[in-house]
Amino acid sequence: MRQRLSSEPDRYRGRRRVPTPPRSRYAAVVTTAFVGAGIVALGANALPDAKSVSPSVLDELRQASVASQDAAARADSADRATRDDRSGGDTAATEQDPWLLPLHGYDFKSPYGMRWGKLHTGIDLVAPEGTPYKAVHAGTVTKAGWFGGYGYAVIVKHSDGSEAIYGHSSAVTVKEGQKVKAGDQLGLVGNTGHSYGSHLHLEVHVNGEPRDPVTFLQERGVDIKLETEALYGDVAAS
């Protein structure tokens, strides 16, 4: 046997080696089993074992679940029906609240625009005196009677805030505050106020400002110049 010389340096001098015991597979298994048991215990507390619940209770739970699903389905169906009703209601309201011509068989004269150095704020529809004229749209009568240069006039305010003024009437057949529908008679064509002959003077105001009735009504399916209505397709006889 070779004897280590005392002069040979000790490679481990000054160091202390502490052996590390090997991990015990048994300890690992025990730890895993303990953690698993804890999880199972928590799960058992949160979700009761179905086998421990009596059949009658399970039936009640199933019935409650079915009832809840039925209620949700009925609520969804009712909500869908409500949306359909609203959509149908909007369409019905549009059909029941149309825009129409104020009368038929007239001659279109004096369009909206400058005339004799002043703005002519409406249009003139020449027709025989006493010809009935009607509301172009549903609304509330805010004026029915003498109205300065307009003579006997009717003003109807519509639900959208716009107003229609019918001037130079020989007579008015509605009262202030009265509700009217499109096509309801308002008065008779005349020659009162600042008028040069028997005709209906029609104005449209939006936010208190006059608008060209021809353009305004064309956007709503009514063509004053062609004497046509989108709703009925009426055309003036030539």
PDB file of C-alpha atoms in Angstrom:
ATOM      1  CA  MET A   1       0.000   0.000   0.000  1.00  0.00           C
ATOM      2  CA  ARG A   2       1.280   3.368  -0.983  1.00  0.00           C
ATOM      3  CA  GLN A   3       1.596   5.641   1.994  1.00  0.00           C
ATOM      4  CA  ARG A   4       0.674   9.310   1.487  1.00  0.00           C
ATOM      5  CA  LEU A   5       3.649  11.515   2.274  1.00  0.00           C
ATOM      6  CA  SER A   6       3.174  14.040   4.983  1.00  0.00           C
ATOM      7  CA  SER A   7       4.460  16.691   2.637  1.00  0.00           C
ATOM      8  CA  GLU A   8       1.679  16.006   0.102  1.00  0.00           C
ATOM      9  CA  PRO A   9      -0.904  18.794   0.398  1.00  0.00           C
ATOM     10  CA  ASP A  10      -4.294  17.752   1.731  1.00  0.00           C
ATOM     11  CA  ARG A  11      -6.876  18.684  -0.920  1.00  0.00           C
ATOM     12  CA  TYR A  12      -9.664  18.635   1.635  1.00  0.00           C
ATOM     13  CA  ARG A  13      -7.930  20.516   4.357  1.00  0.00           C
ATOM     14  CA  GLY A  14     -10.087  23.405   5.667  1.00  0.00           C
ATOM     15  CA  ARG A  15     -13.312  21.981   4.176  1.00  0.00           C
ATOM     16  CA  ARG A  16     -16.040  20.025   5.908  1.00  0.00           C
ATOM     17  CA  ARG A  17     -18.069  17.748   3.777  1.00  0.00           C
ATOM     18  CA  VAL A  18     -21.547  17.118   5.119  1.00  0.00           C
ATOM     19  CA  PRO A  19     -23.153  14.137   3.462  1.00  0.00           C
ATOM     20  CA  THR A  20     -26.689  14.745   2.149  1.00  0.00           C
ATOM     21  CA  PRO A  21     -29.021  11.906   2.915  1.00  0.00           C
ATOM     22  CA  PRO A  22     -30.867  10.535  -0.115  1.00  0.00           C
ATOM     23  CA  ARG A  23     -34.516  11.589  -0.538  1.00  0.00           C
ATOM     24  CA  SER A  24     -36.902   9.094   0.798  1.00  0.00           C
ATOM     25  CA  ARG A  25     -39.332   7.862  -1.822  1.00  0.00           C
ATOM     26  CA  TYR A  26     -41.571   6.834   1.015  1.00  0.00           C
ATOM     27  CA  ALA A  27     -41.700  10.434   2.300  1.00  0.00           C
ATOM     28  CA  ALA A  28     -42.592  11.692  -1.183  1.00  0.00           C
ATOM     29  CA  VAL A  29     -45.400   9.181  -1.499  1.00  0.00           C
ATOM     30  CA  VAL A  30     -46.738  10.075   1.927  1.00  0.00           C
ATOM     31  CA  THR A  31     -46.636  13.816   1.116  1.00  0.00           C
ATOM     32  CA  THR A  32     -48.451  13.306  -2.174  1.00  0.00           C
ATOM     33  CA  ALA A  33     -51.079  11.184  -0.524  1.00  0.00           C
ATOM     34  CA  PHE A  34     -51.608  13.822   2.163  1.00  0.00           C
ATOM     35  CA  VAL A  35     -52.033  16.647  -0.375  1.00  0.00           C
ATOM     36  CA  GLY A  36     -54.383  14.534  -2.471  1.00  0.00           C
ATOM     37  CA  ALA A  37     -56.481  13.713   0.538  1.00  0.00           C
ATOM     38  CA  GLY A  38     -56.757  17.432   1.342  1.00  0.00           C
ATOM     39  CA  ILE A  39     -57.994  18.213  -2.163  1.00  0.00           C
ATOM     40  CA  VAL A  40     -60.542  15.418  -2.004  1.00  0.00           C
ATOM     41  CA  ALA A  41     -61.687  16.683   1.384  1.00  0.00           C
ATOM     42  CA  LEU A  42     -62.151  20.211   0.031  1.00  0.00           C
ATOM     43  CA  GLY A  43     -64.039  18.861  -2.950  1.00  0.00           C
ATOM     44  CA  ALA A  44     -66.268  16.817  -0.716  1.00  0.00           C
ATOM     45  CA  ASN A  45     -67.158  19.915   1.305  1.00  0.00           C
ATOM     46  CA  ALA A  46     -67.920  21.981  -1.829  1.00  0.00           C
ATOM     47  CA  LEU A  47     -69.800  19.370  -3.859  1.00  0.00           C
ATOM     48  CA  PRO A  48     -71.819  16.838  -1.868  1.00  0.00           C
ATOM     49  CA  ASP A  49     -71.716  13.270  -3.075  1.00  0.00           C
ATOM     50  CA  ALA A  50     -74.810  12.600  -5.159  1.00  0.00           C
ATOM     51  CA  LYS A  51     -75.154   9.194  -3.604  1.00  0.00           C
ATOM     52  CA  SER A  52     -75.691  10.833  -0.204  1.00  0.00           C
ATOM     53  CA  VAL A  53     -78.687  12.827  -1.535  1.00  0.00           C
ATOM     54  CA  SER A  54     -82.078  11.180  -1.455  1.00  0.00           C
ATOM     55  CA  PRO A  55     -83.817  10.522  -4.796  1.00  0.00           C
ATOM     56  CA  SER A  56     -86.633  12.916  -3.913  1.00  0.00           C
ATOM     57  CA  VAL A  57     -84.190  15.791  -3.424  1.00  0.00           C
ATOM     58  CA  LEU A  58     -82.481  14.984  -6.739  1.00  0.00           C
ATOM     59  CA  ASP A  59     -85.858  15.036  -8.452  1.00  0.00           C
ATOM     60  CA  GLU A  60     -86.581  18.442  -6.934  1.00  0.00           C
ATOM     61  CA  LEU A  61     -83.214  19.737  -8.134  1.00  0.00           C
ATOM     62  CA  ARG A  62     -83.865  18.416 -11.648  1.00  0.00           C
ATOM     63  CA  GLN A  63     -87.343  19.947 -11.689  1.00  0.00           C
ATOM     64  CA  ALA A  64     -85.973  23.300 -10.488  1.00  0.00           C
ATOM     65  CA  SER A  65     -83.322  23.193 -13.230  1.00  0.00           C
ATOM     66  CA  VAL A  66     -85.916  22.433 -15.904  1.00  0.00           C
ATOM     67  CA  ALA A  67     -88.201  25.177 -14.568  1.00  0.00           C
ATOM     68  CA  SER A  68     -85.316  27.658 -14.644  1.00  0.00           C
ATOM     69  CA  GLN A  69     -84.485  26.748 -18.242  1.00  0.00           C
ATOM     70  CA  ASP A  70     -88.158  27.052 -19.230  1.00  0.00           C
ATOM     71  CA  ALA A  71     -88.386  30.467 -17.579  1.00  0.00           C
ATOM     72  CA  ALA A  72     -85.253  31.649 -19.395  1.00  0.00           C
ATOM     73  CA  ALA A  73     -86.649  30.385 -22.703  1.00  0.00           C
ATOM     74  CA  ARG A  74     -89.981  32.157 -22.078  1.00  0.00           C
ATOM     75  CA  ALA A  75     -88.201  35.386 -21.175  1.00  0.00           C
ATOM     76  CA  ASP A  76     -86.104  35.218 -24.344  1.00  0.00           C
ATOM     77  CA  SER A  77     -89.213  34.504 -26.424  1.00  0.00           C
ATOM     78  CA  ALA A  78     -91.079  37.415 -24.818  1.00  0.00           C
ATOM     79  CA  ASP A  79     -88.152  39.765 -25.425  1.00  0.00           C
ATOM     80  CA  ARG A  80     -87.977  38.685 -29.045  1.00  0.00           C
ATOM     81  CA  ALA A  81     -91.722  39.204 -29.467  1.00  0.00           C
ATOM     82  CA  THR A  82     -91.442  42.676 -27.926  1.00  0.00           C
ATOM     83  CA  ARG A  83     -88.714  43.624 -30.396  1.00  0.00           C
ATOM     84  CA  ASP A  84     -90.825  42.316 -33.271  1.00  0.00           C
ATOM     85  CA  ASP A  85     -93.853  44.254 -32.034  1.00  0.00           C
ATOM     86  CA  ARG A  86     -91.800  47.431 -31.816  1.00  0.00           C
ATOM     87  CA  SER A  87     -90.498  46.946 -35.340  1.00  0.00           C
ATOM     88  CA  GLY A  88     -93.993  46.244 -36.614  1.00  0.00           C
ATOM     89  CA  GLY A  89     -95.331  49.204 -34.660  1.00  0.00           C
ATOM     90  CA  ASP A  90     -92.849  51.565 -36.288  1.00  0.00           C
ATOM     91  CA  THR A  91     -93.905  50.328 -39.734  1.00  0.00           C
ATOM     92  CA  ALA A  92     -97.589  50.666 -38.866  1.00  0.00           C
ATOM     93  CA  ALA A  93     -97.038  54.174 -37.503  1.00  0.00           C
ATOM     94  CA  THR A  94     -95.344  55.179 -40.765  1.00  0.00           C
ATOM     95  CA  GLU A  95     -98.251  53.825 -42.810  1.00  0.00           C
ATOM     96  CA  GLN A  96    -100.838  55.509 -40.586  1.00  0.00           C
ATOM     97  CA  ASP A  97     -99.013  58.848 -40.502  1.00  0.00           C
ATOM     98  CA  PRO A  98     -98.168  59.558 -44.166  1.00  0.00           C
ATOM     99  CA  TRP A  99     -97.395  62.759 -46.034  1.00  0.00           C
ATOM    100  CA  LEU A 100     -99.974  63.732 -48.647  1.00  0.00           C
ATOM    101  CA  LEU A 101    -100.852  66.422 -51.147  1.00  0.00           C
ATOM    102  CA  PRO A 102    -102.962  69.279 -49.726  1.00  0.00           C
ATOM    103  CA  LEU A 103    -105.434  69.125 -52.628  1.00  0.00           C
ATOM    104  CA  HIS A 104    -105.822  67.934 -56.219  1.00  0.00           C
ATOM    105  CA  GLY A 105    -106.501  69.560 -59.551  1.00  0.00           C
ATOM    106  CA  TYR A 106    -104.464  72.718 -58.961  1.00  0.00           C
ATOM    107  CA  ASP A 107    -102.023  74.725 -61.068  1.00  0.00           C
ATOM    108  CA  PHE A 108     -98.569  75.132 -59.561  1.00  0.00           C
ATOM    109  CA  LYS A 109     -97.670  78.845 -59.489  1.00  0.00           C
ATOM    110  CA  SER A 110     -95.148  81.109 -57.739  1.00  0.00           C
ATOM    111  CA  PRO A 111     -92.476  78.747 -56.356  1.00  0.00           C
ATOM    112  CA  TYR A 112     -90.455  79.325 -53.201  1.00  0.00           C
ATOM    113  CA  GLY A 113     -87.759  81.988 -53.670  1.00  0.00           C
ATOM    114  CA  MET A 114     -87.168  85.656 -54.384  1.00  0.00           C
ATOM    115  CA  ARG A 115     -90.098  87.500 -55.926  1.00  0.00           C
ATOM    116  CA  TRP A 116     -90.363  91.255 -56.425  1.00  0.00           C
ATOM    117  CA  GLY A 117     -87.269  91.769 -54.307  1.00  0.00           C
ATOM    118  CA  LYS A 118     -88.630  89.761 -51.370  1.00  0.00           C
ATOM    119  CA  LEU A 119     -88.465  86.123 -50.328  1.00  0.00           C
ATOM    120  CA  HIS A 120     -91.637  84.291 -51.194  1.00  0.00           C
ATOM    121  CA  THR A 121     -91.579  81.837 -48.298  1.00  0.00           C
ATOM    122  CA  GLY A 122     -94.038  79.329 -49.736  1.00  0.00           C
ATOM    123  CA  ILE A 123     -95.674  78.057 -52.898  1.00  0.00           C
ATOM    124  CA  ASP A 124     -99.004  78.952 -54.497  1.00  0.00           C
ATOM    125  CA  LEU A 125    -101.432  76.327 -55.738  1.00  0.00           C
ATOM    126  CA  VAL A 126    -104.137  77.922 -57.900  1.00  0.00           C
ATOM    127  CA  ALA A 127    -107.583  76.356 -57.527  1.00  0.00           C
ATOM    128  CA  PRO A 128    -111.221  77.561 -57.652  1.00  0.00           C
ATOM    129  CA  GLU A 129    -112.496  79.346 -54.575  1.00  0.00           C
ATOM    130  CA  GLY A 130    -114.214  76.992 -52.165  1.00  0.00           C
ATOM    131  CA  THR A 131    -112.063  73.980 -53.106  1.00  0.00           C
ATOM    132  CA  PRO A 132    -111.408  71.949 -49.930  1.00  0.00           C
ATOM    133  CA  TYR A 133    -107.783  71.569 -48.903  1.00  0.00           C
ATOM    134  CA  LYS A 134    -106.390  68.986 -46.481  1.00  0.00           C
ATOM    135  CA  ALA A 135    -103.590  68.435 -43.999  1.00  0.00           C
ATOM    136  CA  VAL A 136    -100.377  67.166 -45.569  1.00  0.00           C
ATOM    137  CA  HIS A 137     -99.441  65.407 -42.325  1.00  0.00           C
ATOM    138  CA  ALA A 138    -100.846  64.585 -38.904  1.00  0.00           C
ATOM    139  CA  GLY A 139    -100.460  67.133 -36.146  1.00  0.00           C
ATOM    140  CA  THR A 140    -102.129  69.701 -33.930  1.00  0.00           C
ATOM    141  CA  VAL A 141    -103.855  72.864 -35.150  1.00  0.00           C
ATOM    142  CA  THR A 142    -102.105  75.819 -33.507  1.00  0.00           C
ATOM    143  CA  LYS A 143    -103.820  78.556 -35.529  1.00  0.00           C
ATOM    144  CA  ALA A 144    -107.225  78.663 -37.179  1.00  0.00           C
ATOM    145  CA  GLY A 145    -108.504  82.105 -38.184  1.00  0.00           C
ATOM    146  CA  TRP A 146    -107.363  85.473 -39.435  1.00  0.00           C
ATOM    147  CA  PHE A 147    -103.575  85.745 -39.669  1.00  0.00           C
ATOM    148  CA  GLY A 148    -102.568  89.143 -41.090  1.00  0.00           C
ATOM    149  CA  GLY A 149    -101.350  89.032 -44.684  1.00  0.00           C
ATOM    150  CA  TYR A 150    -102.159  85.314 -44.842  1.00  0.00           C
ATOM    151  CA  GLY A 151    -105.858  86.124 -44.518  1.00  0.00           C
ATOM    152  CA  TYR A 152    -107.781  83.249 -43.030  1.00  0.00           C
ATOM    153  CA  ALA A 153    -105.175  80.620 -42.322  1.00  0.00           C
ATOM    154  CA  VAL A 154    -104.527  77.302 -40.606  1.00  0.00           C
ATOM    155  CA  ILE A 155    -101.240  76.289 -39.009  1.00  0.00           C
ATOM    156  CA  VAL A 156    -100.594  72.643 -38.118  1.00  0.00           C
ATOM    157  CA  LYS A 157     -97.621  71.577 -36.020  1.00  0.00           C
ATOM    158  CA  HIS A 158     -96.408  68.051 -36.785  1.00  0.00           C
ATOM    159  CA  SER A 159     -94.905  65.515 -34.401  1.00  0.00           C
ATOM    160  CA  ASP A 160     -91.411  66.063 -35.856  1.00  0.00           C
ATOM    161  CA  GLY A 161     -91.594  69.760 -34.923  1.00  0.00           C
ATOM    162  CA  SER A 162     -92.154  71.069 -38.442  1.00  0.00           C
ATOM    163  CA  GLU A 163     -95.132  73.308 -39.218  1.00  0.00           C
ATOM    164  CA  ALA A 164     -97.347  73.754 -42.254  1.00  0.00           C
ATOM    165  CA  ILE A 165     -99.107  77.068 -42.927  1.00  0.00           C
ATOM    166  CA  TYR A 166    -102.154  77.153 -45.226  1.00  0.00           C
ATOM    167  CA  GLY A 167    -103.019  80.726 -46.227  1.00  0.00           C
ATOM    168  CA  HIS A 168    -105.600  82.896 -48.064  1.00  0.00           C
ATOM    169  CA  SER A 169    -108.534  80.613 -47.176  1.00  0.00           C
ATOM    170  CA  SER A 170    -112.121  81.613 -47.815  1.00  0.00           C
ATOM    171  CA  ALA A 171    -113.018  79.660 -44.658  1.00  0.00           C
ATOM    172  CA  VAL A 172    -111.372  77.392 -42.094  1.00  0.00           C
ATOM    173  CA  THR A 173    -113.099  74.211 -40.917  1.00  0.00           C
ATOM    174  CA  VAL A 174    -110.965  73.269 -37.876  1.00  0.00           C
ATOM    175  CA  LYS A 175    -110.376  74.767 -34.437  1.00  0.00           C
ATOM    176  CA  GLU A 176    -107.207  75.573 -32.545  1.00  0.00           C
ATOM    177  CA  GLY A 177    -106.028  72.652 -30.428  1.00  0.00           C
ATOM    178  CA  GLN A 178    -107.717  70.118 -32.696  1.00  0.00           C
ATOM    179  CA  LYS A 179    -105.794  66.952 -33.636  1.00  0.00           C
ATOM    180  CA  VAL A 180    -105.797  66.175 -37.342  1.00  0.00           C
ATOM    181  CA  LYS A 181    -104.541  63.346 -39.508  1.00  0.00           C
ATOM    182  CA  ALA A 182    -103.053  63.497 -42.974  1.00  0.00           C
ATOM    183  CA  GLY A 183    -105.927  63.997 -45.411  1.00  0.00           C
ATOM    184  CA  ASP A 184    -108.273  65.678 -42.925  1.00  0.00           C
ATOM    185  CA  GLN A 185    -109.986  68.784 -44.314  1.00  0.00           C
ATOM    186  CA  LEU A 186    -108.676  72.056 -42.869  1.00  0.00           C
ATOM    187  CA  GLY A 187    -110.445  74.728 -44.893  1.00  0.00           C
ATOM    188  CA  LEU A 188    -111.465  76.072 -48.284  1.00  0.00           C
ATOM    189  CA  VAL A 189    -109.308  77.748 -50.914  1.00  0.00           C
ATOM    190  CA  GLY A 190    -109.905  81.529 -51.102  1.00  0.00           C
ATOM    191  CA  ASN A 191    -108.523  84.959 -51.853  1.00  0.00           C
ATOM    192  CA  THR A 192    -108.194  86.629 -48.430  1.00  0.00           C
ATOM    193  CA  GLY A 193    -105.312  88.660 -47.055  1.00  0.00           C
ATOM    194  CA  HIS A 194    -102.517  89.799 -49.368  1.00  0.00           C
ATOM    195  CA  SER A 195    -103.620  87.691 -52.307  1.00  0.00           C
ATOM    196  CA  TYR A 196    -103.809  88.293 -56.050  1.00  0.00           C
ATOM    197  CA  GLY A 197    -106.412  85.601 -56.798  1.00  0.00           C
ATOM    198  CA  SER A 198    -107.976  82.384 -55.560  1.00  0.00           C
ATOM    199  CA  HIS A 199    -105.228  79.989 -54.500  1.00  0.00           C
ATOM    200  CA  LEU A 200    -103.775  78.043 -51.569  1.00  0.00           C
ATOM    201  CA  HIS A 201    -100.557  79.444 -50.179  1.00  0.00           C
ATOM    202  CA  LEU A 202     -98.557  76.632 -48.513  1.00  0.00           C
ATOM    203  CA  GLU A 203     -95.514  77.144 -46.320  1.00  0.00           C
ATOM    204  CA  VAL A 204     -93.334  74.705 -44.349  1.00  0.00           C
ATOM    205  CA  HIS A 205     -91.272  75.858 -41.371  1.00  0.00           C
ATOM    206  CA  VAL A 206     -88.581  73.866 -39.550  1.00  0.00           C
ATOM    207  CA  ASN A 207     -87.334  75.266 -36.241  1.00  0.00           C
ATOM    208  CA  GLY A 208     -89.154  78.501 -37.078  1.00  0.00           C
ATOM    209  CA  GLU A 209     -87.375  78.926 -40.424  1.00  0.00           C
ATOM    210  CA  PRO A 210     -89.142  78.608 -43.806  1.00  0.00           C
ATOM    211  CA  ARG A 211     -88.121  75.749 -46.093  1.00  0.00           C
ATOM    212  CA  ASP A 212     -88.906  75.120 -49.731  1.00  0.00           C
ATOM    213  CA  PRO A 213     -92.096  73.006 -49.548  1.00  0.00           C
ATOM    214  CA  VAL A 214     -91.259  71.317 -52.853  1.00  0.00           C
ATOM    215  CA  THR A 215     -87.938  69.929 -51.608  1.00  0.00           C
ATOM    216  CA  PHE A 216     -89.256  69.219 -48.112  1.00  0.00           C
ATOM    217  CA  LEU A 217     -92.198  67.188 -49.380  1.00  0.00           C
ATOM    218  CA  GLN A 218     -90.188  65.421 -52.088  1.00  0.00           C
ATOM    219  CA  GLU A 219     -88.003  63.993 -49.324  1.00  0.00           C
ATOM    220  CA  ARG A 220     -91.203  62.542 -47.831  1.00  0.00           C
ATOM    221  CA  GLY A 221     -92.585  61.000 -51.002  1.00  0.00           C
ATOM    222  CA  VAL A 222     -94.794  63.877 -52.175  1.00  0.00           C
ATOM    223  CA  ASP A 223     -94.108  65.745 -55.422  1.00  0.00           C
ATOM    224  CA  ILE A 224     -96.068  68.996 -55.524  1.00  0.00           C
ATOM    225  CA  LYS A 225     -95.053  69.806 -59.109  1.00  0.00           C
ATOM    226  CA  LEU A 226     -96.039  66.378 -60.476  1.00  0.00           C
ATOM    227  CA  GLU A 227     -98.985  66.135 -58.086  1.00  0.00           C
ATOM    228  CA  THR A 228     -98.017  62.657 -56.904  1.00  0.00           C
ATOM    229  CA  GLU A 229     -98.023  60.896 -53.556  1.00  0.00           C
ATOM    230  CA  ALA A 230     -95.773  57.956 -52.741  1.00  0.00           C
ATOM    231  CA  LEU A 231     -98.435  56.333 -50.550  1.00  0.00           C
ATOM    232  CA  TYR A 232    -101.241  56.194 -53.103  1.00  0.00           C
ATOM    233  CA  GLY A 233     -99.419  56.964 -56.349  1.00  0.00           C
ATOM    234  CA  ASP A 234    -101.992  59.610 -57.299  1.00  0.00           C
ATOM    235  CA  VAL A 235    -101.199  61.526 -60.459  1.00  0.00           C
ATOM    236  CA  ALA A 236    -102.895  64.723 -61.544  1.00  0.00           C
ATOM    237  CA  ALA A 237    -104.971  64.584 -64.683  1.00  0.00           C
ATOM    238  CA  SER A 238    -103.263  66.436 -67.501  1.00  0.00           C
TER     239      SER A 238
END
